[in-house]
Coordinates of C-alpha atoms and ligand atoms in Angstrom, one line a residue:
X896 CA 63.4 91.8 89.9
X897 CA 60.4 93.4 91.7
X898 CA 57.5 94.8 90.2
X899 CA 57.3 98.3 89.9
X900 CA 54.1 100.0 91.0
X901 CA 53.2 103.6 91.0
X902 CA 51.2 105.5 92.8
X903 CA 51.3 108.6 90.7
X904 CA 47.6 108.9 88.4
X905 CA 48.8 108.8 84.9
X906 CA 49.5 112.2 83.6
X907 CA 47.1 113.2 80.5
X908 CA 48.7 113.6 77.2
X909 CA 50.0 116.8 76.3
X910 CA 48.9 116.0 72.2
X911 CA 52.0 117.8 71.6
X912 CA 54.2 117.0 68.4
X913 CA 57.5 116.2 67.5
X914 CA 57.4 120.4 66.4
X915 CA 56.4 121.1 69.7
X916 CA 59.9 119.7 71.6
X917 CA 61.8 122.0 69.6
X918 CA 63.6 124.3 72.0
X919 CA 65.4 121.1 73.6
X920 CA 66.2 119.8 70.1
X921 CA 70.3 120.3 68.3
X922 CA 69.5 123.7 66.5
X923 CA 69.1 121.5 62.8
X924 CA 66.6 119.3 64.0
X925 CA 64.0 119.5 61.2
X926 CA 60.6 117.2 60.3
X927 CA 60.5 115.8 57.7
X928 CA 58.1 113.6 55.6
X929 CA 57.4 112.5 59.3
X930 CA 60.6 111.7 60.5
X931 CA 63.2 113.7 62.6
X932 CA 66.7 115.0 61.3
X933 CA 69.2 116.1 63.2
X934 CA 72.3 117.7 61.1
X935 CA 70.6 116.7 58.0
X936 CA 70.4 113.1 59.2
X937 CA 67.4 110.7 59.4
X938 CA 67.4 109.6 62.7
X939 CA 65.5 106.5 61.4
X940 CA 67.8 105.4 58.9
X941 CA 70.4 106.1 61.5
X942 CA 68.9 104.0 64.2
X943 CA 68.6 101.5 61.4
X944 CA 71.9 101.6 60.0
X945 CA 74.4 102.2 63.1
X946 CA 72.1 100.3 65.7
X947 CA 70.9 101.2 69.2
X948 CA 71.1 102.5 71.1
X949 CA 73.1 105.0 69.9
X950 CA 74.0 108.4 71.0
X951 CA 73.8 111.3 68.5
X952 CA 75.4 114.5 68.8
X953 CA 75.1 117.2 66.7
X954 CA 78.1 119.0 66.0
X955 CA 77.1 122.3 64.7
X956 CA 74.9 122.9 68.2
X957 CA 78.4 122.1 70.1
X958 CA 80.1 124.5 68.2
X959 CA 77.5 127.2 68.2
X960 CA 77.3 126.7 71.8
X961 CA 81.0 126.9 72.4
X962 CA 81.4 129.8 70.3
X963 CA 78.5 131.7 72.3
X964 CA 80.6 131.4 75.3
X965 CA 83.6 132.9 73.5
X966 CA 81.3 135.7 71.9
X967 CA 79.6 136.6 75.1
X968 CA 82.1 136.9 77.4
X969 CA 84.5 138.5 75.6
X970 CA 81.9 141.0 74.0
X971 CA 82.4 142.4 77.5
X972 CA 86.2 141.6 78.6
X973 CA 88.9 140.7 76.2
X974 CA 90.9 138.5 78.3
X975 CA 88.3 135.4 79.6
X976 CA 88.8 131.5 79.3
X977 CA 86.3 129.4 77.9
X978 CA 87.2 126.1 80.0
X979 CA 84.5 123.2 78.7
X980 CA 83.6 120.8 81.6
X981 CA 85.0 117.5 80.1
X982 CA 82.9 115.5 82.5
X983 CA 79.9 116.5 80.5
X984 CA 81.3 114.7 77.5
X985 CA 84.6 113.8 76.8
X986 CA 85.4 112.3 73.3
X987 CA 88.3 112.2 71.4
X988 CA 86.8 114.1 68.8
X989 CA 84.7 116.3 71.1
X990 CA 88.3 117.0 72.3
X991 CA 89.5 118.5 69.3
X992 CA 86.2 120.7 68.3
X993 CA 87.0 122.5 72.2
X994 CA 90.6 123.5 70.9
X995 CA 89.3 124.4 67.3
X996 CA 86.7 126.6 68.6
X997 CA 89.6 128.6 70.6
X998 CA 88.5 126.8 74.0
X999 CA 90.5 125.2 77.2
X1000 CA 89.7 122.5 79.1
X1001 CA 88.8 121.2 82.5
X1002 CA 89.8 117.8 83.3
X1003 CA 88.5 116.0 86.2
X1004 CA 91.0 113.4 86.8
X1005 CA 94.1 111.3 84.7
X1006 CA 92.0 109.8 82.6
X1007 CA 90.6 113.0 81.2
X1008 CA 94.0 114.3 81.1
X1009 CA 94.6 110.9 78.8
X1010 CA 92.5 112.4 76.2
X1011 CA 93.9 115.5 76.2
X1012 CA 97.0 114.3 75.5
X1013 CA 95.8 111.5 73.1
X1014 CA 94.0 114.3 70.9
X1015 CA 97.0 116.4 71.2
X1016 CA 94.9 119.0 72.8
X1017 CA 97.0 122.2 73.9
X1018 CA 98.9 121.5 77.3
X1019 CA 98.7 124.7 78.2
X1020 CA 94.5 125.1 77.9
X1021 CA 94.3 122.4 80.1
X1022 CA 93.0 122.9 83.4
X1023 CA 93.0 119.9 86.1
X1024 CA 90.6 120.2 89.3
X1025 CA 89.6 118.2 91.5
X1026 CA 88.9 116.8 95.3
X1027 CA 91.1 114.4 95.8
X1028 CA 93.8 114.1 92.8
X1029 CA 96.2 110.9 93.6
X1030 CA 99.8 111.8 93.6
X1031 CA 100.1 109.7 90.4
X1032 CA 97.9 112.4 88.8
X1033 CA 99.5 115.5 90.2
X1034 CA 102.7 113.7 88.7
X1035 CA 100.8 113.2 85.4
X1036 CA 99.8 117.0 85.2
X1037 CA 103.1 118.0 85.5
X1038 CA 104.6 115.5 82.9
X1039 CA 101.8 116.8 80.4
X1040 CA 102.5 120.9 81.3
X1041 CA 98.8 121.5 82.1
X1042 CA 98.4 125.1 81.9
X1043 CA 96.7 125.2 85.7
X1044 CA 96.0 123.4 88.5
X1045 CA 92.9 123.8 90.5
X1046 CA 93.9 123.3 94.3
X1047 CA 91.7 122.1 96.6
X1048 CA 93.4 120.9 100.2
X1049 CA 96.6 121.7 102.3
X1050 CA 97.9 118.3 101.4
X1051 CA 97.4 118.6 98.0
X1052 CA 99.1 122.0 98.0
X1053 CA 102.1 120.6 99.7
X1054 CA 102.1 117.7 97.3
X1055 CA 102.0 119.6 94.1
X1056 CA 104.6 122.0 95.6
X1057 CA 106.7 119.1 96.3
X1058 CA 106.9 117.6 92.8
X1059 CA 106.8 121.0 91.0
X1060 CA 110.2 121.8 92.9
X1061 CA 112.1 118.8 92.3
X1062 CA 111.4 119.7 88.7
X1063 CA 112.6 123.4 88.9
X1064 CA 109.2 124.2 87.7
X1065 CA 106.4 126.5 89.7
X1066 CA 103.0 125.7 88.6
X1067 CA 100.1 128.0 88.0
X1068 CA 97.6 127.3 90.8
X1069 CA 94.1 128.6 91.2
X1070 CA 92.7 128.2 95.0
X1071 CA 89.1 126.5 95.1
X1072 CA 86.9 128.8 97.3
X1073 CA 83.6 127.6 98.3
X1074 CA 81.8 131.2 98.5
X1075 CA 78.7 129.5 100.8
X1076 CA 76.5 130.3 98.3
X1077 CA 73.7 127.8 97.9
X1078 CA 72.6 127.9 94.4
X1079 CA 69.1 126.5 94.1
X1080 CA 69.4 123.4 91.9
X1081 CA 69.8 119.5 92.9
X1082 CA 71.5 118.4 96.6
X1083 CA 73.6 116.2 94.7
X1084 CA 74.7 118.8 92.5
X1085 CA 75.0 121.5 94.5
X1086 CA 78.6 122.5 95.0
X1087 CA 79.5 126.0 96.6
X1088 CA 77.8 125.8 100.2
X1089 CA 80.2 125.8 103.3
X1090 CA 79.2 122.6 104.4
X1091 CA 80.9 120.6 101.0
X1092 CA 83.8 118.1 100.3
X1093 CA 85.2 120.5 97.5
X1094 CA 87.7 123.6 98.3
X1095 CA 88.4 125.8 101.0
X1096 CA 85.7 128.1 103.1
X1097 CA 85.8 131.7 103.9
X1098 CA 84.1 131.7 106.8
X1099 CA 86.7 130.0 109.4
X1100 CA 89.5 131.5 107.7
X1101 CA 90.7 128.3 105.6
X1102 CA 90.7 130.0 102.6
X1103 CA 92.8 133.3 103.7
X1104 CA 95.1 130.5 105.1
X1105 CA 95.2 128.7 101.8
X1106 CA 96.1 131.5 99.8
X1107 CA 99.1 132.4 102.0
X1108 CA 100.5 129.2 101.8
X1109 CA 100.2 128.9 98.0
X1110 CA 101.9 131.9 97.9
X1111 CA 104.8 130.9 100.1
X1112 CA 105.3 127.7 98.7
X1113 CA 108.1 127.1 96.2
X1114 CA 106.8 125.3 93.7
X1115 CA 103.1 127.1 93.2
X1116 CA 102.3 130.0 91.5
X1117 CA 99.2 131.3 92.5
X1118 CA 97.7 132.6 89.7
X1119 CA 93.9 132.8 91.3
X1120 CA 90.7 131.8 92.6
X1121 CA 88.3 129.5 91.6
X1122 CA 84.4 128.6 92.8
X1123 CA 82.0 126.4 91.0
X1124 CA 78.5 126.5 92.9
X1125 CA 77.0 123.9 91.0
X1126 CA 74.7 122.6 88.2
X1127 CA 71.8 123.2 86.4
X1128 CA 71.1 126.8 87.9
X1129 CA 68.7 129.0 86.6
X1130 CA 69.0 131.9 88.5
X1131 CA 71.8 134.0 87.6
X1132 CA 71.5 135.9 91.0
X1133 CA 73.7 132.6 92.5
X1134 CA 76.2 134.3 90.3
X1135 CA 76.3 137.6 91.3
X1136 CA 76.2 136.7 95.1
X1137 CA 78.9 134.5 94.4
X1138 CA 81.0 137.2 92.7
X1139 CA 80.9 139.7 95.5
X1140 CA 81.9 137.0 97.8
X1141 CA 85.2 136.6 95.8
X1142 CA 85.7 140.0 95.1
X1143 CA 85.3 140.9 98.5
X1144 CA 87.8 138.1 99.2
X1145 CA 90.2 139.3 96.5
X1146 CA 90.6 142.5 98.0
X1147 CA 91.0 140.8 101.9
X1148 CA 94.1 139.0 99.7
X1149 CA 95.4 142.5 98.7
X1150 CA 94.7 144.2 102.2
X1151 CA 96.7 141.0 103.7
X1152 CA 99.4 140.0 101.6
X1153 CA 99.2 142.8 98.9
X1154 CA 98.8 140.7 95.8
X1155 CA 96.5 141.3 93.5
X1156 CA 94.8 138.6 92.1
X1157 CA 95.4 137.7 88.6
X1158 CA 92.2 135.1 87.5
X1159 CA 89.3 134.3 88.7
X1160 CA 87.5 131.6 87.4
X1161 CA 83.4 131.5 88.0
X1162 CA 83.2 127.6 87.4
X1163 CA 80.1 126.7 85.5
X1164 CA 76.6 125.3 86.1
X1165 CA 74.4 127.1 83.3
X1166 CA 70.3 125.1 83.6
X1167 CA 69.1 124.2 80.1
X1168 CA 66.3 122.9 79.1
X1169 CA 64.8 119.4 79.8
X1170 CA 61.3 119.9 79.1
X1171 CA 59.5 122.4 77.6
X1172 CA 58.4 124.8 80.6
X1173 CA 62.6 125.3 81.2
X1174 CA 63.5 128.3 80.3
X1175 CA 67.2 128.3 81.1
X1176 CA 69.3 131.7 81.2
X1177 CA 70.9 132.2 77.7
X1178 CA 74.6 132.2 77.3
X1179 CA 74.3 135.9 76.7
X1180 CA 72.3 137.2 79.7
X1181 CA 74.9 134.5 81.7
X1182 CA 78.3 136.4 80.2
X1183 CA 76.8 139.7 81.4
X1184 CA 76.2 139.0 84.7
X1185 CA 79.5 137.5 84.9
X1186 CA 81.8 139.9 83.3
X1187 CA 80.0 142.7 84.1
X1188 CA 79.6 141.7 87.9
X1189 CA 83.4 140.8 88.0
X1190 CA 84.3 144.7 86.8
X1191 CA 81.7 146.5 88.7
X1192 CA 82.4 144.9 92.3
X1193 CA 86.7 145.0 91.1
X1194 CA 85.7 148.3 90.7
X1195 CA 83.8 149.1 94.2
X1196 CA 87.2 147.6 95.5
X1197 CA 89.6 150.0 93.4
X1198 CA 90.8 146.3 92.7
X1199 CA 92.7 145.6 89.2
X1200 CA 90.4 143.8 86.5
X1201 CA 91.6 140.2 86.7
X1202 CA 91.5 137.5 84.2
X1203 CA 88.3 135.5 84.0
X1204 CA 87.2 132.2 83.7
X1205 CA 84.1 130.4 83.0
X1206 CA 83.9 126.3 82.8
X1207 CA 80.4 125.4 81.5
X1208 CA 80.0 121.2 80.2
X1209 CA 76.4 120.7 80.5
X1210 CA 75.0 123.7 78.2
X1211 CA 77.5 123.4 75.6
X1212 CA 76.3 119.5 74.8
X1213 CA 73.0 118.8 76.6
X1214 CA 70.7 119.7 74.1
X1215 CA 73.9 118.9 71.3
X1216 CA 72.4 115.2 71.5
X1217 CA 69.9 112.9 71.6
X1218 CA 69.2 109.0 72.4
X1219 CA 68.3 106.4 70.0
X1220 CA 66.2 103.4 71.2
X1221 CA 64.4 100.2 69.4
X1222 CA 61.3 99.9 70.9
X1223 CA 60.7 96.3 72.5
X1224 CA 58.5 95.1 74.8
X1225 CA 55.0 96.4 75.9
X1226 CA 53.2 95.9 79.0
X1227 CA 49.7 97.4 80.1
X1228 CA 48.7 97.3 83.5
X1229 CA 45.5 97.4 83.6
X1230 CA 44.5 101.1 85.5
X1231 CA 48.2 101.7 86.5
X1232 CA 50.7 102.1 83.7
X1233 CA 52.4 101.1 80.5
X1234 CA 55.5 100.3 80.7
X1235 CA 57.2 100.9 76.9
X1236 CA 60.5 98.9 77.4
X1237 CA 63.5 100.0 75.5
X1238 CA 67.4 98.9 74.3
X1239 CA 69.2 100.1 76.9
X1240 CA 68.1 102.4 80.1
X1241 CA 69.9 103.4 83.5
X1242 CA 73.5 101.9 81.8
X1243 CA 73.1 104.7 79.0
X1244 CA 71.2 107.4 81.5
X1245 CA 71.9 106.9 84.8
X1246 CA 69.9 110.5 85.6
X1247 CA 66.1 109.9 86.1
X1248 CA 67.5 106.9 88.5
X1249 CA 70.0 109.1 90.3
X1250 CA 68.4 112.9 90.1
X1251 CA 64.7 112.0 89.4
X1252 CA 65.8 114.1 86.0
X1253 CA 62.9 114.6 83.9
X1254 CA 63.2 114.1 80.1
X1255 CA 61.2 114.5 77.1
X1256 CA 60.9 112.0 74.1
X1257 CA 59.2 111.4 70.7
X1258 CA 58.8 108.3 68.1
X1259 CA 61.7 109.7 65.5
X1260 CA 59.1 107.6 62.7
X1261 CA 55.8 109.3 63.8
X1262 CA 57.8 113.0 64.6
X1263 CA 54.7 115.1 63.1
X1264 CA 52.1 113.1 65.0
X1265 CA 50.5 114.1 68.1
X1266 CA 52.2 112.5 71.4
X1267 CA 48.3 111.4 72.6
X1268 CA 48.9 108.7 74.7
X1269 CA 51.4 108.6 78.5
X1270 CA 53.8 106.1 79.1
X1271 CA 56.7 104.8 81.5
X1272 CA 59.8 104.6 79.4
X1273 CA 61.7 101.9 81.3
X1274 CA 65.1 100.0 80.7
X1275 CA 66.0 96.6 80.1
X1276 CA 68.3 96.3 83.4
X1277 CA 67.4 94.2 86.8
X1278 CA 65.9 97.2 88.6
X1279 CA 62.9 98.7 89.0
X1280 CA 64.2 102.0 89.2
X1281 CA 65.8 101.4 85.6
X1282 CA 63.1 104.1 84.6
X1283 CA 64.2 106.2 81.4
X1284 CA 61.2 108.8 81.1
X1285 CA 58.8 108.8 83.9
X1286 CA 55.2 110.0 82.2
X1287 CA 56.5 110.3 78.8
X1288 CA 54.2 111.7 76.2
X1289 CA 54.7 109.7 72.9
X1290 CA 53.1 108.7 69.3
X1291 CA 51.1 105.6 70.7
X1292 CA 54.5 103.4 70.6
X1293 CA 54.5 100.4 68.7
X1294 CA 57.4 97.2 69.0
X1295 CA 60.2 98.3 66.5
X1296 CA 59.6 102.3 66.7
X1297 CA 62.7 104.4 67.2
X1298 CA 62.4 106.2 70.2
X1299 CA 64.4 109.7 70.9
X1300 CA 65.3 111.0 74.1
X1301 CA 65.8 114.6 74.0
X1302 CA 68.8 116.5 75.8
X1303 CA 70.5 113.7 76.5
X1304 CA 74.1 114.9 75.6
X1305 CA 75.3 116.0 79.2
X1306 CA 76.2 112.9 81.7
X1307 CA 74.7 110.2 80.0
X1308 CA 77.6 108.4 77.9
X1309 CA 79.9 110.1 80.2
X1310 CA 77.8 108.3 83.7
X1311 CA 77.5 105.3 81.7
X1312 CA 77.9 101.9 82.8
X1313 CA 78.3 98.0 82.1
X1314 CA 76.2 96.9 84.6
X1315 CA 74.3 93.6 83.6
X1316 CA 77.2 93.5 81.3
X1317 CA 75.4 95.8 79.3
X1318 CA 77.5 97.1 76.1
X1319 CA 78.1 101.1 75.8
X1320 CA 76.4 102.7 73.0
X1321 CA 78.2 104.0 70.5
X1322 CA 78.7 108.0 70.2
X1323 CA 78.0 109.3 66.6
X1324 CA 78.8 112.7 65.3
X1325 CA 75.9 114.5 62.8
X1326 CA 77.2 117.1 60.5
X1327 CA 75.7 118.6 56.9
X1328 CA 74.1 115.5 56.0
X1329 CA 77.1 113.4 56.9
X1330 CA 77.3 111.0 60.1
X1331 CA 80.4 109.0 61.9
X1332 CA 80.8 107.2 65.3
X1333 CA 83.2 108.8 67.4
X1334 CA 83.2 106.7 69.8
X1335 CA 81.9 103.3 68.6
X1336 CA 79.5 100.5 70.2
X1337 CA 81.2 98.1 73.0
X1338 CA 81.3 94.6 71.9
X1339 CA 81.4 91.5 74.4
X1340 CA 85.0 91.4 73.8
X1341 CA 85.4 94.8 75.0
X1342 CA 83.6 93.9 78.4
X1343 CA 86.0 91.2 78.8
X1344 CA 89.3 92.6 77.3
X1345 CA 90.3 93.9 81.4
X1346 CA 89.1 90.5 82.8
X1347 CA 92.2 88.2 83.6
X1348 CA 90.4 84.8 83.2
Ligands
LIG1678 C1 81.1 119.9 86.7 C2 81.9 121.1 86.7 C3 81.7 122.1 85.8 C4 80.7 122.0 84.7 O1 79.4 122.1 85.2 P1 78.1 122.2 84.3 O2 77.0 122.2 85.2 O3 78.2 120.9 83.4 O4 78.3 123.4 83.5 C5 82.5 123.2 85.9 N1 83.5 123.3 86.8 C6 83.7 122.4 87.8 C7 84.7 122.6 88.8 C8 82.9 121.2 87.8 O5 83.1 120.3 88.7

């Protein structure tokens, strides 16, 4: 273990409150009598009673959010898919308020497909993408029924086509087109540019050649095209380049091979907020540049209207959840830092380590009191980079507070980890004053139930 030094100056204190952080709050977090609720739940006698750390998710802000996408896109289109990113966060539970809200969803490999099928999700809602899916999971889709496949390389076409036939079935197929947009969020996150390991470009011709081949082979039905140009956006324009990039391409497809394509799926990517100065795109102003981009360039085109798409994971959940933390350890250096050390850390949220993500956090006990003093928020793993909050403004923390993280319901449990066999948090649902773990807290046994001895 190293000692970490900084040689940032302390930031000042903001003297924000707990009030203050409320547009990256669930939509029910409340104050009261100095404490924070979330779905009219003390998040002190939470931390309390179900231990930490804990994830918290708050079920009516999933919905709402879910049911946004629905509202807003088809306000302007009837016939659009709501596909929720299961990478974002992927419970059993979580699984079954996507298909109650009239939702499909994208899986990201087998094991996502496993909960699918374990929740009894609709086959036919289920989408599977992906760069490099193993023949075992091609032959899993197909023994599940997914509804569609997102294709990504020749040999994977080949593949699928392959194992479709020997079946008798043809499998809907959308193509993955990398439109060389670069949308201006995180390297690491950043999808769509030519230069990228996922789906075909247009500039060389791969994607042309793609679609031809989908189309000739036995055992795909090519249903569409698909693009994703990454994460965390916040400028809509990425969108609307992106969408005449397809459209154009849709109508080289017609000119070419004269099929008309029947989907096209815009991927997700939504920004939300992760401090207060983010002001993210709402899912409004987001489902009219979509729809409304799709019909006006199909129209420039004289092009059919096809079936749309839209995947988002990070803005239906991010700011759906929180992190609970016991306060432990306190170190003051002297003219450098504090470091306020914490229950868990880079094992829980892997994202301030691995995107130099920026979060906010409060004292759930002191809520209505001003956050007057900075602080590093770190971990309790063997690195130095185990940093939770970098320059955190908080309620002068005190050994045995509950801290919150705020926004923490994208890629944290779902990134999470057992490194210095650390056990998972558990997941708990909030809902009208009620709570339950959806996923509970690991125990030692868990960590050793794959280990062979
Ligand atoms: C990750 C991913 C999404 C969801 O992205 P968010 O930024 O969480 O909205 C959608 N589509 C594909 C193909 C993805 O890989």
């Amino acid at each position: 273990m190293s000692t970490p030094t900084s040689s940032r100056p302390p930031a000042a204190a903001d003297r924000m409150t707990g009030y203050d952080l409320r547009s990256l709050m669930p939509m029910t977090a409340e104050i009261r009598d100095g404490h924070l609720w979330i779905g009219g739940v003390d998040m002190v006698e939470l931390a309390h009673e179900a231990g930490t750390a804990l994830y918290v998710m708050d079920e009516a802000t999933i919905r709402h959010q879910l049911a946004e996408y629905v509202k807003w896109t088809r306000y302007h289109w009837p016939d659009v898919d709501v596909v929720y990113a299961g990478k974002a966060l992927l419970t059993l539970a979580m699984t079954r308020i996507v298909a109650e809200e009239d939702c499909c969803l994208l899986c990201a490999s087998g094991g996502e497909l496993a909960y699918a099928v374990r929740a009894g999700f609709p086959m036919e809602r289920v989408q599977v993408h992906g760069n490099n899916k193993t023949p075992a999971e091609l032959t899993e889709c197909l023994d599940a029924r997914v509804g569609r496949i997102v294709v990504d390389n020749f040999e994977e076409m080949e593949r699928l086509s392959a194992l479709a036939a020997d079946r008798g079935v043809r499998q809907r197929v959308l193509i993955r087109v990398t439109p060389g947009i670069a949308a201006d969020t995180h390297d690491f996150i950043m999808t769509g540019a030519e230069d990228s390991k996922f789906g075909f470009g247009l500039n060389q011709g791969l994607a042309m050649q793609a679609v031809k081949r989908a189309l000739a082979l036995p055992g795909l039905d090519f249903e569409g095209l698909h693009m994703h140009i990454g994460s965390q956006i916040f400028a809509l324009r990425s969108y609307a380049k992106a969408i005449e990039v397809m459209v154009a391409f849709m109508s080289q497809i017609r000119a070419e091979t004269g099929v008309s394509v029947r989907m096209l799926d815009v991927g997700g990517g939504l920004g939300v907020a992760y401090g207060v100065p983010d002001e993210p795109s709402t899912v409004q102003e987001f489902g009219k540049v979509v729809v409304d981009g799709i019909k006006a360039e199909c129209e420039k085109y004289g092009l059919p209207v096809p079936r749309m798409a839209v995947e988002p994971g990070r803005s239906v959940v991010a700011n759906a959840g929180v992190t609970l933390y016991t306060v432990g350890s306190i170190k003051q250096i002297p003219g450098i830092r504090t470091y306020v050390a914490v229950d868990g850390g880079m094992t829980d949220n892997i994202r301030t380590s691995l995107y130099g993500a920026h979060y906010e956090a409060l004292i759930a006990n002191k809520a209505d009191k001003p956050r007057d003093v900075v602080v590093t928020v770190a971990g309790k793993h063997c690195e130095s980079g185990d940093i939770v909050v970098r320059d955190a403004s908080l309620q002068s923390p005190e050994t045995g507070d509950v801290l919150c993280v705020l926004a923490t319901g994208a890629y944290c449990q779902s990134m999470s980890s057992n490194y210095n066999k650390q056990v998972r948090p558990g997941v708990v649902f909030v809902r009208d004053g009620q709570w339950r773990f959806s996923v509970r807290r690991e125990t030692y046994e868990d960590l050793m139930r794959t280990d062979l001895g």
